[in-house]
C-alpha cells in the first residue's frame, strides 16, 4: 500500500493528501443524511451508487492534510447536532464527514475526492450501514462486524488519550471547525 493518496476536488482547486493511514475501514453508508448531502451538493448521481450508498473510507483525521485551495473547504450540517459534512465550495465535491467534536478523532473520506482505486488500495468495503434507507428491494444486508467496530473505537480512544485528536485539518486549536457549518434542511 503506498504511503500517500491524493485528495482532490473535481476542479482541482482543493488538493491534499491522505498520508500513511495507521488504520482504514471502507463502508457503504445508505443513510438518509448521506443521500441528502449528495442531493444538497447537486451531484447525487456521481456520489451515490445505484442503491443510494456512499462509498466512504474511514480513518484518523491526523493523516489528512490540505495543500492547496484550503479556503474552499466548506462545511454543512443537515441537523443542528448532526455530523459536519465537508465539501469543496468551488465545485461542490464532497470531501468528508466528521463528528462535530474533534475529540472524537474520526473522518470518513468520500470516494469522490480520493484519486485511488479504493479496492486495490484499501480492499473492498467491509461494512454496510443504515441499509434500511437503501433504494430498491431487497435491501442489502447490514454488515457491522464487531471486531471492526472495536478496532475503530480503540483507535478513537487512543487518539483521545494521547492527545493526537488535536492533529486535524478540520478543526482549529480551540476545537472549532475551520469553516463555519451552514445548516441545510435535509
PDB file of N, CA, C and O in Angstrom, residues 47-108:
ATOM      1  N   UNK A  47     -22.074  10.775  -6.734  1.00  0.00           N
ATOM      2  CA  UNK A  47     -21.673  10.496  -5.355  1.00  0.00           C
ATOM      3  C   UNK A  47     -22.231   9.163  -4.879  1.00  0.00           C
ATOM      4  O   UNK A  47     -21.530   8.379  -4.243  1.00  0.00           O
ATOM      5  N   UNK A  48     -23.482   8.888  -5.185  1.00  0.00           N
ATOM      6  CA  UNK A  48     -24.167   7.703  -4.683  1.00  0.00           C
ATOM      7  C   UNK A  48     -24.141   6.567  -5.692  1.00  0.00           C
ATOM      8  O   UNK A  48     -24.151   6.788  -6.904  1.00  0.00           O
ATOM      9  N   UNK A  49     -24.156   5.341  -5.178  1.00  0.00           N
ATOM     10  CA  UNK A  49     -24.293   4.200  -6.072  1.00  0.00           C
ATOM     11  C   UNK A  49     -25.771   4.019  -6.426  1.00  0.00           C
ATOM     12  O   UNK A  49     -26.630   4.789  -5.976  1.00  0.00           O
ATOM     13  N   UNK A  50     -26.090   3.025  -7.210  1.00  0.00           N
ATOM     14  CA  UNK A  50     -27.466   2.816  -7.688  1.00  0.00           C
ATOM     15  C   UNK A  50     -28.461   2.580  -6.558  1.00  0.00           C
ATOM     16  O   UNK A  50     -29.646   2.852  -6.706  1.00  0.00           O
ATOM     17  N   UNK A  51     -27.988   2.106  -5.408  1.00  0.00           N
ATOM     18  CA  UNK A  51     -28.864   1.847  -4.267  1.00  0.00           C
ATOM     19  C   UNK A  51     -28.903   3.013  -3.288  1.00  0.00           C
ATOM     20  O   UNK A  51     -29.534   2.943  -2.247  1.00  0.00           O
ATOM     21  N   UNK A  52     -28.179   4.113  -3.610  1.00  0.00           N
ATOM     22  CA  UNK A  52     -28.165   5.282  -2.731  1.00  0.00           C
ATOM     23  C   UNK A  52     -27.057   5.252  -1.696  1.00  0.00           C
ATOM     24  O   UNK A  52     -27.083   6.014  -0.729  1.00  0.00           O
ATOM     25  N   UNK A  53     -26.066   4.393  -1.888  1.00  0.00           N
ATOM     26  CA  UNK A  53     -24.972   4.272  -0.929  1.00  0.00           C
ATOM     27  C   UNK A  53     -23.792   5.176  -1.251  1.00  0.00           C
ATOM     28  O   UNK A  53     -23.497   5.436  -2.413  1.00  0.00           O
ATOM     29  N   UNK A  54     -23.150   5.653  -0.200  1.00  0.00           N
ATOM     30  CA  UNK A  54     -21.918   6.438  -0.320  1.00  0.00           C
ATOM     31  C   UNK A  54     -20.747   5.544   0.060  1.00  0.00           C
ATOM     32  O   UNK A  54     -20.758   4.921   1.123  1.00  0.00           O
ATOM     33  N   UNK A  55     -19.731   5.491  -0.785  1.00  0.00           N
ATOM     34  CA  UNK A  55     -18.524   4.711  -0.519  1.00  0.00           C
ATOM     35  C   UNK A  55     -17.584   5.601   0.297  1.00  0.00           C
ATOM     36  O   UNK A  55     -17.122   6.633  -0.187  1.00  0.00           O
ATOM     37  N   UNK A  56     -17.333   5.210   1.539  1.00  0.00           N
ATOM     38  CA  UNK A  56     -16.601   6.046   2.481  1.00  0.00           C
ATOM     39  C   UNK A  56     -15.394   5.287   3.022  1.00  0.00           C
ATOM     40  O   UNK A  56     -15.507   4.137   3.439  1.00  0.00           O
ATOM     41  N   UNK A  57     -14.251   5.981   3.031  1.00  0.00           N
ATOM     42  CA  UNK A  57     -13.034   5.438   3.633  1.00  0.00           C
ATOM     43  C   UNK A  57     -12.861   6.101   4.989  1.00  0.00           C
ATOM     44  O   UNK A  57     -12.652   7.316   5.078  1.00  0.00           O
ATOM     45  N   UNK A  58     -12.967   5.323   6.043  1.00  0.00           N
ATOM     46  CA  UNK A  58     -12.845   5.844   7.401  1.00  0.00           C
ATOM     47  C   UNK A  58     -11.396   5.728   7.864  1.00  0.00           C
ATOM     48  O   UNK A  58     -10.737   4.716   7.600  1.00  0.00           O
ATOM     49  N   UNK A  59     -10.917   6.750   8.555  1.00  0.00           N
ATOM     50  CA  UNK A  59      -9.563   6.759   9.090  1.00  0.00           C
ATOM     51  C   UNK A  59      -9.437   7.863  10.140  1.00  0.00           C
ATOM     52  O   UNK A  59     -10.423   8.489  10.514  1.00  0.00           O
ATOM     53  N   UNK A  60      -8.216   8.112  10.570  1.00  0.00           N
ATOM     54  CA  UNK A  60      -7.947   9.166  11.546  1.00  0.00           C
ATOM     55  C   UNK A  60      -7.657  10.483  10.820  1.00  0.00           C
ATOM     56  O   UNK A  60      -6.886  10.498   9.861  1.00  0.00           O
ATOM     57  N   UNK A  61      -8.244  11.594  11.254  1.00  0.00           N
ATOM     58  CA  UNK A  61      -8.022  12.881  10.595  1.00  0.00           C
ATOM     59  C   UNK A  61      -6.565  13.338  10.575  1.00  0.00           C
ATOM     60  O   UNK A  61      -6.177  14.108   9.714  1.00  0.00           O
ATOM     61  N   UNK A  62      -5.748  12.858  11.499  1.00  0.00           N
ATOM     62  CA  UNK A  62      -4.351  13.304  11.522  1.00  0.00           C
ATOM     63  C   UNK A  62      -3.594  12.885  10.265  1.00  0.00           C
ATOM     64  O   UNK A  62      -2.533  13.418   9.984  1.00  0.00           O
ATOM     65  N   UNK A  63      -4.134  11.961   9.512  1.00  0.00           N
ATOM     66  CA  UNK A  63      -3.489  11.502   8.280  1.00  0.00           C
ATOM     67  C   UNK A  63      -3.919  12.310   7.057  1.00  0.00           C
ATOM     68  O   UNK A  63      -3.479  12.042   5.953  1.00  0.00           O
ATOM     69  N   UNK A  64      -4.791  13.287   7.262  1.00  0.00           N
ATOM     70  CA  UNK A  64      -5.308  14.120   6.165  1.00  0.00           C
ATOM     71  C   UNK A  64      -4.675  15.501   6.245  1.00  0.00           C
ATOM     72  O   UNK A  64      -4.596  16.097   7.328  1.00  0.00           O
ATOM     73  N   UNK A  65      -4.221  16.018   5.120  1.00  0.00           N
ATOM     74  CA  UNK A  65      -3.735  17.404   5.066  1.00  0.00           C
ATOM     75  C   UNK A  65      -4.183  18.015   3.738  1.00  0.00           C
ATOM     76  O   UNK A  65      -4.389  17.315   2.753  1.00  0.00           O
ATOM     77  N   UNK A  66      -4.361  19.321   3.757  1.00  0.00           N
ATOM     78  CA  UNK A  66      -4.729  20.053   2.545  1.00  0.00           C
ATOM     79  C   UNK A  66      -3.561  20.954   2.172  1.00  0.00           C
ATOM     80  O   UNK A  66      -3.028  21.674   3.004  1.00  0.00           O
ATOM     81  N   UNK A  67      -3.172  20.914   0.904  1.00  0.00           N
ATOM     82  CA  UNK A  67      -2.001  21.660   0.448  1.00  0.00           C
ATOM     83  C   UNK A  67      -2.353  22.839  -0.450  1.00  0.00           C
ATOM     84  O   UNK A  67      -1.566  23.758  -0.602  1.00  0.00           O
ATOM     85  N   UNK A  68      -3.519  22.819  -1.041  1.00  0.00           N
ATOM     86  CA  UNK A  68      -3.921  23.913  -1.919  1.00  0.00           C
ATOM     87  C   UNK A  68      -5.417  24.148  -1.861  1.00  0.00           C
ATOM     88  O   UNK A  68      -6.191  23.204  -1.695  1.00  0.00           O
ATOM     89  N   UNK A  69      -5.807  25.405  -1.963  1.00  0.00           N
ATOM     90  CA  UNK A  69      -7.225  25.752  -2.013  1.00  0.00           C
ATOM     91  C   UNK A  69      -7.975  25.537  -0.720  1.00  0.00           C
ATOM     92  O   UNK A  69      -9.202  25.429  -0.726  1.00  0.00           O
ATOM     93  N   UNK A  70      -7.267  25.514   0.385  1.00  0.00           N
ATOM     94  CA  UNK A  70      -7.908  25.258   1.679  1.00  0.00           C
ATOM     95  C   UNK A  70      -9.054  26.227   1.969  1.00  0.00           C
ATOM     96  O   UNK A  70     -10.005  25.897   2.665  1.00  0.00           O
ATOM     97  N   UNK A  71      -8.973  27.435   1.406  1.00  0.00           N
ATOM     98  CA  UNK A  71     -10.041  28.415   1.617  1.00  0.00           C
ATOM     99  C   UNK A  71     -11.362  27.960   0.986  1.00  0.00           C
ATOM    100  O   UNK A  71     -12.416  28.523   1.256  1.00  0.00           O
ATOM    101  N   UNK A  72     -11.316  26.917   0.158  1.00  0.00           N
ATOM    102  CA  UNK A  72     -12.528  26.388  -0.471  1.00  0.00           C
ATOM    103  C   UNK A  72     -13.134  25.220   0.308  1.00  0.00           C
ATOM    104  O   UNK A  72     -14.146  24.662  -0.117  1.00  0.00           O
ATOM    105  N   UNK A  73     -12.515  24.859   1.425  1.00  0.00           N
ATOM    106  CA  UNK A  73     -13.083  23.814   2.264  1.00  0.00           C
ATOM    107  C   UNK A  73     -14.276  24.412   3.013  1.00  0.00           C
ATOM    108  O   UNK A  73     -14.137  25.367   3.762  1.00  0.00           O
ATOM    109  N   UNK A  74     -15.440  23.871   2.761  1.00  0.00           N
ATOM    110  CA  UNK A  74     -16.680  24.367   3.358  1.00  0.00           C
ATOM    111  C   UNK A  74     -17.352  23.237   4.127  1.00  0.00           C
ATOM    112  O   UNK A  74     -17.003  22.059   3.974  1.00  0.00           O
ATOM    113  N   UNK A  75     -18.330  23.610   4.930  1.00  0.00           N
ATOM    114  CA  UNK A  75     -18.948  22.645   5.820  1.00  0.00           C
ATOM    115  C   UNK A  75     -20.447  22.893   5.912  1.00  0.00           C
ATOM    116  O   UNK A  75     -20.892  24.044   5.959  1.00  0.00           O
ATOM    117  N   UNK A  76     -21.204  21.814   5.951  1.00  0.00           N
ATOM    118  CA  UNK A  76     -22.640  21.943   6.192  1.00  0.00           C
ATOM    119  C   UNK A  76     -23.080  20.886   7.180  1.00  0.00           C
ATOM    120  O   UNK A  76     -22.368  19.919   7.437  1.00  0.00           O
ATOM    121  N   UNK A  77     -24.263  21.114   7.708  1.00  0.00           N
ATOM    122  CA  UNK A  77     -24.918  20.170   8.605  1.00  0.00           C
ATOM    123  C   UNK A  77     -26.338  19.998   8.129  1.00  0.00           C
ATOM    124  O   UNK A  77     -26.965  20.950   7.670  1.00  0.00           O
ATOM    125  N   UNK A  78     -26.862  18.805   8.297  1.00  0.00           N
ATOM    126  CA  UNK A  78     -28.245  18.537   7.926  1.00  0.00           C
ATOM    127  C   UNK A  78     -29.180  18.591   9.130  1.00  0.00           C
ATOM    128  O   UNK A  78     -30.387  18.701   8.969  1.00  0.00           O
ATOM    129  N   UNK A  79     -28.596  18.504  10.314  1.00  0.00           N
ATOM    130  CA  UNK A  79     -29.341  18.580  11.577  1.00  0.00           C
ATOM    131  C   UNK A  79     -28.515  19.428  12.536  1.00  0.00           C
ATOM    132  O   UNK A  79     -27.285  19.414  12.468  1.00  0.00           O
ATOM    133  N   UNK A  80     -29.152  20.143  13.452  1.00  0.00           N
ATOM    134  CA  UNK A  80     -28.399  21.012  14.361  1.00  0.00           C
ATOM    135  C   UNK A  80     -27.270  20.307  15.122  1.00  0.00           C
ATOM    136  O   UNK A  80     -26.239  20.892  15.376  1.00  0.00           O
ATOM    137  N   UNK A  81     -27.444  19.045  15.454  1.00  0.00           N
ATOM    138  CA  UNK A  81     -26.414  18.302  16.179  1.00  0.00           C
ATOM    139  C   UNK A  81     -25.813  17.189  15.337  1.00  0.00           C
ATOM    140  O   UNK A  81     -25.212  16.260  15.878  1.00  0.00           O
ATOM    141  N   UNK A  82     -25.977  17.280  14.031  1.00  0.00           N
ATOM    142  CA  UNK A  82     -25.506  16.222  13.145  1.00  0.00           C
ATOM    143  C   UNK A  82     -24.028  16.307  12.821  1.00  0.00           C
ATOM    144  O   UNK A  82     -23.306  17.190  13.280  1.00  0.00           O
ATOM    145  N   UNK A  83     -23.600  15.366  12.005  1.00  0.00           N
ATOM    146  CA  UNK A  83     -22.217  15.336  11.531  1.00  0.00           C
ATOM    147  C   UNK A  83     -21.885  16.607  10.771  1.00  0.00           C
ATOM    148  O   UNK A  83     -22.769  17.243  10.186  1.00  0.00           O
ATOM    149  N   UNK A  84     -20.608  16.936  10.739  1.00  0.00           N
ATOM    150  CA  UNK A  84     -20.122  18.004   9.872  1.00  0.00           C
ATOM    151  C   UNK A  84     -19.785  17.345   8.536  1.00  0.00           C
ATOM    152  O   UNK A  84     -19.066  16.352   8.490  1.00  0.00           O
ATOM    153  N   UNK A  85     -20.333  17.891   7.487  1.00  0.00           N
ATOM    154  CA  UNK A  85     -20.138  17.335   6.145  1.00  0.00           C
ATOM    155  C   UNK A  85     -19.344  18.340   5.337  1.00  0.00           C
ATOM    156  O   UNK A  85     -19.816  19.440   5.056  1.00  0.00           O
ATOM    157  N   UNK A  86     -18.130  17.967   4.994  1.00  0.00           N
ATOM    158  CA  UNK A  86     -17.158  18.842   4.364  1.00  0.00           C
ATOM    159  C   UNK A  86     -17.184  18.668   2.856  1.00  0.00           C
ATOM    160  O   UNK A  86     -17.317  17.562   2.348  1.00  0.00           O
ATOM    161  N   UNK A  87     -17.017  19.770   2.146  1.00  0.00           N
ATOM    162  CA  UNK A  87     -17.002  19.728   0.682  1.00  0.00           C
ATOM    163  C   UNK A  87     -16.181  20.898   0.159  1.00  0.00           C
ATOM    164  O   UNK A  87     -15.859  21.839   0.885  1.00  0.00           O
ATOM    165  N   UNK A  88     -15.832  20.835  -1.112  1.00  0.00           N
ATOM    166  CA  UNK A  88     -15.123  21.933  -1.780  1.00  0.00           C
ATOM    167  C   UNK A  88     -16.177  22.848  -2.371  1.00  0.00           C
ATOM    168  O   UNK A  88     -16.957  22.427  -3.231  1.00  0.00           O
ATOM    169  N   UNK A  89     -16.216  24.111  -1.910  1.00  0.00           N
ATOM    170  CA  UNK A  89     -17.269  25.012  -2.392  1.00  0.00           C
ATOM    171  C   UNK A  89     -17.026  25.501  -3.821  1.00  0.00           C
ATOM    172  O   UNK A  89     -17.932  26.035  -4.452  1.00  0.00           O
ATOM    173  N   UNK A  90     -15.835  25.292  -4.354  1.00  0.00           N
ATOM    174  CA  UNK A  90     -15.544  25.718  -5.724  1.00  0.00           C
ATOM    175  C   UNK A  90     -16.318  24.882  -6.748  1.00  0.00           C
ATOM    176  O   UNK A  90     -16.790  25.417  -7.744  1.00  0.00           O
ATOM    177  N   UNK A  91     -16.469  23.583  -6.501  1.00  0.00           N
ATOM    178  CA  UNK A  91     -17.152  22.709  -7.464  1.00  0.00           C
ATOM    179  C   UNK A  91     -18.111  21.733  -6.788  1.00  0.00           C
ATOM    180  O   UNK A  91     -18.642  20.843  -7.429  1.00  0.00           O
ATOM    181  N   UNK A  92     -18.312  21.918  -5.487  1.00  0.00           N
ATOM    182  CA  UNK A  92     -19.256  21.147  -4.689  1.00  0.00           C
ATOM    183  C   UNK A  92     -18.935  19.645  -4.656  1.00  0.00           C
ATOM    184  O   UNK A  92     -19.819  18.805  -4.664  1.00  0.00           O
ATOM    185  N   UNK A  93     -17.644  19.343  -4.601  1.00  0.00           N
ATOM    186  CA  UNK A  93     -17.201  17.960  -4.456  1.00  0.00           C
ATOM    187  C   UNK A  93     -17.250  17.575  -2.981  1.00  0.00           C
ATOM    188  O   UNK A  93     -16.702  18.297  -2.145  1.00  0.00           O
ATOM    189  N   UNK A  94     -17.873  16.443  -2.632  1.00  0.00           N
ATOM    190  CA  UNK A  94     -17.863  16.004  -1.239  1.00  0.00           C
ATOM    191  C   UNK A  94     -16.453  15.576  -0.845  1.00  0.00           C
ATOM    192  O   UNK A  94     -15.753  14.936  -1.632  1.00  0.00           O
ATOM    193  N   UNK A  95     -16.051  15.945   0.348  1.00  0.00           N
ATOM    194  CA  UNK A  95     -14.719  15.588   0.827  1.00  0.00           C
ATOM    195  C   UNK A  95     -14.807  14.595   1.985  1.00  0.00           C
ATOM    196  O   UNK A  95     -14.198  13.531   1.921  1.00  0.00           O
ATOM    197  N   UNK A  96     -15.538  14.943   3.034  1.00  0.00           N
ATOM    198  CA  UNK A  96     -15.507  14.097   4.228  1.00  0.00           C
ATOM    199  C   UNK A  96     -16.682  14.369   5.148  1.00  0.00           C
ATOM    200  O   UNK A  96     -17.381  15.366   5.020  1.00  0.00           O
ATOM    201  N   UNK A  97     -16.832  13.474   6.109  1.00  0.00           N
ATOM    202  CA  UNK A  97     -17.762  13.621   7.221  1.00  0.00           C
ATOM    203  C   UNK A  97     -16.947  13.503   8.499  1.00  0.00           C
ATOM    204  O   UNK A  97     -16.076  12.630   8.601  1.00  0.00           O
ATOM    205  N   UNK A  98     -17.214  14.366   9.469  1.00  0.00           N
ATOM    206  CA  UNK A  98     -16.566  14.249  10.774  1.00  0.00           C
ATOM    207  C   UNK A  98     -17.599  14.463  11.867  1.00  0.00           C
ATOM    208  O   UNK A  98     -18.596  15.149  11.657  1.00  0.00           O
ATOM    209  N   UNK A  99     -17.347  13.911  13.046  1.00  0.00           N
ATOM    210  CA  UNK A  99     -18.174  14.290  14.189  1.00  0.00           C
ATOM    211  C   UNK A  99     -17.951  15.773  14.470  1.00  0.00           C
ATOM    212  O   UNK A  99     -16.918  16.342  14.110  1.00  0.00           O
ATOM    213  N   UNK A 100     -18.892  16.404  15.124  1.00  0.00           N
ATOM    214  CA  UNK A 100     -18.779  17.830  15.448  1.00  0.00           C
ATOM    215  C   UNK A 100     -17.775  18.080  16.561  1.00  0.00           C
ATOM    216  O   UNK A 100     -17.282  19.188  16.707  1.00  0.00           O
ATOM    217  N   UNK A 101     -17.451  17.074  17.327  1.00  0.00           N
ATOM    218  CA  UNK A 101     -16.491  17.192  18.418  1.00  0.00           C
ATOM    219  C   UNK A 101     -15.152  16.632  17.952  1.00  0.00           C
ATOM    220  O   UNK A 101     -15.045  15.434  17.679  1.00  0.00           O
ATOM    221  N   UNK A 102     -14.102  17.463  17.854  1.00  0.00           N
ATOM    222  CA  UNK A 102     -12.813  16.973  17.362  1.00  0.00           C
ATOM    223  C   UNK A 102     -12.171  15.934  18.278  1.00  0.00           C
ATOM    224  O   UNK A 102     -11.266  15.218  17.849  1.00  0.00           O
ATOM    225  N   UNK A 103     -12.637  15.813  19.512  1.00  0.00           N
ATOM    226  CA  UNK A 103     -12.085  14.804  20.412  1.00  0.00           C
ATOM    227  C   UNK A 103     -12.476  13.396  19.972  1.00  0.00           C
ATOM    228  O   UNK A 103     -11.871  12.421  20.393  1.00  0.00           O
ATOM    229  N   UNK A 104     -13.489  13.298  19.122  1.00  0.00           N
ATOM    230  CA  UNK A 104     -13.859  12.021  18.505  1.00  0.00           C
ATOM    231  C   UNK A 104     -13.085  11.974  17.187  1.00  0.00           C
ATOM    232  O   UNK A 104     -13.568  12.407  16.153  1.00  0.00           O
ATOM    233  N   UNK A 105     -11.843  11.517  17.244  1.00  0.00           N
ATOM    234  CA  UNK A 105     -10.855  11.593  16.158  1.00  0.00           C
ATOM    235  C   UNK A 105     -11.173  10.576  15.072  1.00  0.00           C
ATOM    236  O   UNK A 105     -10.672   9.439  15.077  1.00  0.00           O
ATOM    237  N   UNK A 106     -12.000  11.011  14.125  1.00  0.00           N
ATOM    238  CA  UNK A 106     -12.541  10.091  13.129  1.00  0.00           C
ATOM    239  C   UNK A 106     -12.974  10.892  11.917  1.00  0.00           C
ATOM    240  O   UNK A 106     -13.565  11.957  12.048  1.00  0.00           O
ATOM    241  N   UNK A 107     -12.665  10.410  10.728  1.00  0.00           N
ATOM    242  CA  UNK A 107     -13.110  11.048   9.495  1.00  0.00           C
ATOM    243  C   UNK A 107     -13.523   9.972   8.504  1.00  0.00           C
ATOM    244  O   UNK A 107     -12.928   8.893   8.455  1.00  0.00           O
ATOM    245  N   UNK A 108     -14.553  10.277   7.738  1.00  0.00           N
ATOM    246  CA  UNK A 108     -14.968   9.425   6.637  1.00  0.00           C
ATOM    247  C   UNK A 108     -14.750  10.191   5.342  1.00  0.00           C
ATOM    248  O   UNK A 108     -15.462  11.160   5.081  1.00  0.00           O
TER     249      UNK A 108
END
